[in-house]
Amino acid sequence: MGPGQPKPLLCIGERSMIGRVADRLRPHVAELLVATDRPDLYAGLDAGCLRDHVPGYAGPLAGLQTGARHALATQSRDARLLSAPSDTPFLPEDFVPRLLGGTRSERLRVASSSGRLHPVCALWPAVALEFLADQHLDAQAAPSLRSVMERFDVEEVPFPSSPAAPGGDPFFNVNTPDDLGLAREFALSRG
């Protein structure tokens, strides 16, 4: 997105992207946390902030590792971690309930739409958290999230197209200035 304000803090309508994601998750989770290399930026979010353990930027895997270590240190051994990216401002209303699915499965439950997996939109079971917590990550050579997921029994949780998101994509994420413009126009059109 270029220099300037960090992407998660850019507004869609009257709310930051990360604020919109937090609003969707907060009613369904025991603890809302942001894993970041810059915790100071998110102090006003009404969520806990965890500093990534990996120096530099190692992508979503670093945030997942940080969350995994926290969950294993503060919860029971059957801890689970729900993850969502901060640049998906139109998450489905039933995102959390559908991923939780009413079970304590040891499967890694990953959201999908239109036949495409969304690896950061997932519910990570204890076995995956233990693996993530033990990994040595390097910002220069971090493995892909998909390669890590291949180690586990993955259950795809399909989400239908949604009129509440641009192009019907319930996991529409903002990666470019054009995406940001589209998201803002869409939010404005919905009032």
Tab-separated table of C-alpha atoms in Angstrom:
chain	number	residue	atom	x	y	z
A	1	MET	CA	0.000	0.000	0.000
A	2	GLY	CA	3.022	2.275	0.163
A	3	PRO	CA	4.276	4.620	2.860
A	4	GLY	CA	1.972	6.311	5.317
A	5	GLN	CA	-0.511	4.963	7.802
A	6	PRO	CA	-0.287	1.183	8.349
A	7	LYS	CA	-2.851	-0.670	6.261
A	8	PRO	CA	-4.914	-2.100	9.160
A	9	LEU	CA	-5.523	1.448	10.458
A	10	LEU	CA	-6.920	2.751	7.164
A	11	CYS	CA	-10.631	3.497	7.421
A	12	ILE	CA	-13.479	1.870	5.557
A	13	GLY	CA	-16.462	4.047	6.311
A	14	GLU	CA	-16.033	5.416	9.814
A	15	ARG	CA	-14.072	2.451	11.187
A	16	SER	CA	-10.514	1.212	10.625
A	17	MET	CA	-10.123	-2.127	8.876
A	18	ILE	CA	-8.721	-3.737	11.994
A	19	GLY	CA	-11.541	-2.181	14.029
A	20	ARG	CA	-14.100	-3.777	11.702
A	21	VAL	CA	-12.406	-7.173	12.089
A	22	ALA	CA	-12.249	-6.754	15.882
A	23	ASP	CA	-15.947	-5.839	15.983
A	24	ARG	CA	-16.785	-9.075	14.153
A	25	LEU	CA	-14.642	-11.281	16.430
A	26	ARG	CA	-15.064	-9.685	19.860
A	27	PRO	CA	-18.532	-11.093	20.738
A	28	HIS	CA	-17.375	-14.670	20.112
A	29	VAL	CA	-13.903	-14.966	21.632
A	30	ALA	CA	-12.630	-15.200	25.199
A	31	GLU	CA	-9.682	-12.932	24.471
A	32	LEU	CA	-9.125	-10.610	21.505
A	33	LEU	CA	-5.465	-10.116	20.659
A	34	VAL	CA	-3.465	-8.404	17.954
A	35	ALA	CA	-0.085	-9.905	17.101
A	36	THR	CA	2.106	-7.218	15.592
A	37	ASP	CA	5.608	-5.859	15.348
A	38	ARG	CA	4.183	-2.433	16.388
A	39	PRO	CA	1.889	-2.868	19.450
A	40	ASP	CA	1.887	0.894	20.111
A	41	LEU	CA	-0.194	1.469	16.973
A	42	TYR	CA	-3.137	-0.557	18.248
A	43	ALA	CA	-3.460	0.726	21.816
A	44	GLY	CA	-6.868	2.305	21.108
A	45	LEU	CA	-8.411	-0.896	19.757
A	46	ASP	CA	-9.673	-2.314	23.075
A	47	ALA	CA	-7.744	-5.522	22.497
A	48	GLY	CA	-4.600	-6.990	23.916
A	49	CYS	CA	-1.446	-6.585	21.855
A	50	LEU	CA	1.308	-9.152	21.582
A	51	ARG	CA	4.663	-8.290	20.072
A	52	ASP	CA	5.742	-10.725	17.358
A	53	HIS	CA	8.651	-12.908	18.460
A	54	VAL	CA	10.275	-12.704	15.028
A	55	PRO	CA	12.226	-9.509	14.334
A	56	GLY	CA	11.328	-7.815	11.071
A	57	TYR	CA	8.261	-8.849	9.141
A	58	ALA	CA	7.743	-12.604	8.734
A	59	GLY	CA	4.117	-12.340	7.637
A	60	PRO	CA	1.072	-13.999	9.167
A	61	LEU	CA	3.062	-17.007	10.339
A	62	ALA	CA	4.910	-14.818	12.866
A	63	GLY	CA	1.600	-13.549	14.234
A	64	LEU	CA	0.241	-17.075	14.464
A	65	GLN	CA	3.341	-18.223	16.310
A	66	THR	CA	2.994	-15.338	18.753
A	67	GLY	CA	-0.668	-16.198	19.314
A	68	ALA	CA	0.126	-19.907	19.678
A	69	ARG	CA	2.754	-19.282	22.333
A	70	HIS	CA	0.381	-17.008	24.238
A	71	ALA	CA	-2.513	-19.499	24.037
A	72	LEU	CA	-0.377	-22.397	25.230
A	73	ALA	CA	1.052	-20.338	28.097
A	74	THR	CA	-2.288	-18.970	29.328
A	75	GLN	CA	-4.883	-21.611	28.467
A	76	SER	CA	-5.358	-25.331	28.946
A	77	ARG	CA	-3.454	-27.843	26.839
A	78	ASP	CA	-6.467	-28.150	24.532
A	79	ALA	CA	-6.292	-24.459	23.624
A	80	ARG	CA	-7.503	-23.277	20.244
A	81	LEU	CA	-6.670	-20.102	18.362
A	82	LEU	CA	-8.945	-18.333	15.908
A	83	SER	CA	-7.079	-16.202	13.386
A	84	ALA	CA	-8.223	-13.512	10.975
A	85	PRO	CA	-6.236	-10.979	8.954
A	86	SER	CA	-6.551	-7.294	9.767
A	87	ASP	CA	-7.220	-6.382	6.135
A	88	THR	CA	-10.499	-8.296	5.660
A	89	PRO	CA	-13.054	-5.612	6.584
A	90	PHE	CA	-16.148	-7.548	5.449
A	91	LEU	CA	-15.823	-10.835	7.349
A	92	PRO	CA	-19.107	-12.771	7.401
A	93	GLU	CA	-21.287	-12.272	10.475
A	94	ASP	CA	-21.198	-16.015	11.109
A	95	PHE	CA	-17.425	-16.315	10.598
A	96	VAL	CA	-16.582	-17.310	14.174
A	97	PRO	CA	-19.611	-19.530	14.887
A	98	ARG	CA	-19.105	-21.481	11.660
A	99	LEU	CA	-15.404	-22.053	12.301
A	100	LEU	CA	-16.095	-23.138	15.858
A	101	GLY	CA	-18.710	-25.507	14.473
A	102	GLY	CA	-19.765	-26.696	17.920
A	103	THR	CA	-16.957	-29.261	18.108
A	104	ARG	CA	-13.614	-29.613	19.852
A	105	SER	CA	-12.076	-31.139	16.749
A	106	GLU	CA	-8.345	-31.679	16.439
A	107	ARG	CA	-8.667	-30.690	12.803
A	108	LEU	CA	-7.410	-27.372	11.478
A	109	ARG	CA	-10.604	-25.643	10.273
A	110	VAL	CA	-9.957	-23.209	7.402
A	111	ALA	CA	-12.473	-20.875	5.756
A	112	SER	CA	-12.981	-21.073	2.015
A	113	SER	CA	-15.065	-19.279	-0.575
A	114	SER	CA	-15.496	-19.821	-4.295
A	115	GLY	CA	-13.279	-22.915	-4.046
A	116	ARG	CA	-10.370	-20.961	-2.550
A	117	LEU	CA	-8.879	-21.513	0.920
A	118	HIS	CA	-8.181	-18.488	3.132
A	119	PRO	CA	-5.337	-19.800	5.329
A	120	VAL	CA	-5.280	-16.932	7.841
A	121	CYS	CA	-9.042	-17.294	8.410
A	122	ALA	CA	-8.787	-20.420	10.503
A	123	LEU	CA	-9.325	-22.185	13.795
A	124	TRP	CA	-6.056	-23.761	14.937
A	125	PRO	CA	-6.297	-26.753	17.329
A	126	ALA	CA	-3.848	-27.450	20.153
A	127	VAL	CA	-1.730	-29.833	18.065
A	128	ALA	CA	-1.174	-27.089	15.478
A	129	LEU	CA	-0.444	-24.519	18.185
A	130	GLU	CA	2.243	-26.743	19.653
A	131	PHE	CA	3.860	-27.112	16.232
A	132	LEU	CA	3.675	-23.352	15.529
A	133	ALA	CA	5.082	-22.452	18.942
A	134	ASP	CA	8.132	-24.676	18.441
A	135	GLN	CA	9.137	-23.401	14.990
A	136	HIS	CA	12.221	-21.304	14.409
A	137	LEU	CA	11.073	-18.514	12.110
A	138	ASP	CA	13.320	-16.138	10.240
A	139	ALA	CA	11.861	-13.063	8.543
A	140	GLN	CA	14.142	-13.697	5.569
A	141	ALA	CA	13.127	-17.334	5.051
A	142	ALA	CA	9.801	-17.974	6.767
A	143	PRO	CA	7.906	-20.950	5.338
A	144	SER	CA	4.581	-20.308	3.673
A	145	LEU	CA	1.441	-20.634	5.721
A	146	ARG	CA	0.115	-23.174	3.216
A	147	SER	CA	3.189	-25.395	3.659
A	148	VAL	CA	2.642	-25.356	7.429
A	149	MET	CA	-1.048	-26.199	6.977
A	150	GLU	CA	-0.120	-29.276	4.920
A	151	ARG	CA	1.193	-30.896	8.099
A	152	PHE	CA	-2.310	-31.106	9.587
A	153	ASP	CA	-5.678	-32.638	8.892
A	154	VAL	CA	-7.452	-29.646	7.315
A	155	GLU	CA	-11.207	-29.294	7.300
A	156	GLU	CA	-12.448	-26.772	4.773
A	157	VAL	CA	-15.337	-24.624	6.028
A	158	PRO	CA	-17.057	-23.189	2.941
A	159	PHE	CA	-18.702	-19.773	3.040
A	160	PRO	CA	-21.151	-18.699	0.336
A	161	SER	CA	-20.894	-15.566	-1.729
A	162	SER	CA	-22.085	-12.564	0.274
A	163	PRO	CA	-23.968	-9.436	-0.782
A	164	ALA	CA	-22.335	-7.780	2.259
A	165	ALA	CA	-18.896	-7.734	0.612
A	166	PRO	CA	-17.422	-6.298	-2.612
A	167	GLY	CA	-17.847	-8.708	-5.497
A	168	GLY	CA	-19.624	-11.091	-3.141
A	169	ASP	CA	-16.271	-12.206	-1.688
A	170	PRO	CA	-16.793	-12.656	2.078
A	171	PHE	CA	-13.005	-12.635	2.558
A	172	PHE	CA	-12.280	-9.628	0.354
A	173	ASN	CA	-8.972	-8.231	1.521
A	174	VAL	CA	-7.354	-4.905	0.845
A	175	ASN	CA	-3.920	-5.209	-0.746
A	176	THR	CA	-3.762	-2.279	-3.164
A	177	PRO	CA	-4.987	1.322	-3.357
A	178	ASP	CA	-7.598	0.104	-5.871
A	179	ASP	CA	-8.845	-2.477	-3.343
A	180	LEU	CA	-9.072	0.253	-0.718
A	181	GLY	CA	-11.065	2.473	-3.076
A	182	LEU	CA	-13.436	-0.389	-3.916
A	183	ALA	CA	-13.925	-1.223	-0.225
A	184	ARG	CA	-14.656	2.398	0.625
A	185	GLU	CA	-17.115	2.787	-2.261
A	186	PHE	CA	-18.863	-0.424	-1.275
A	187	ALA	CA	-19.155	0.622	2.390
A	188	LEU	CA	-20.497	4.035	1.346
A	189	SER	CA	-23.113	2.439	-0.941
A	190	ARG	CA	-24.351	0.301	1.968
A	191	GLY	CA	-24.802	3.328	4.233
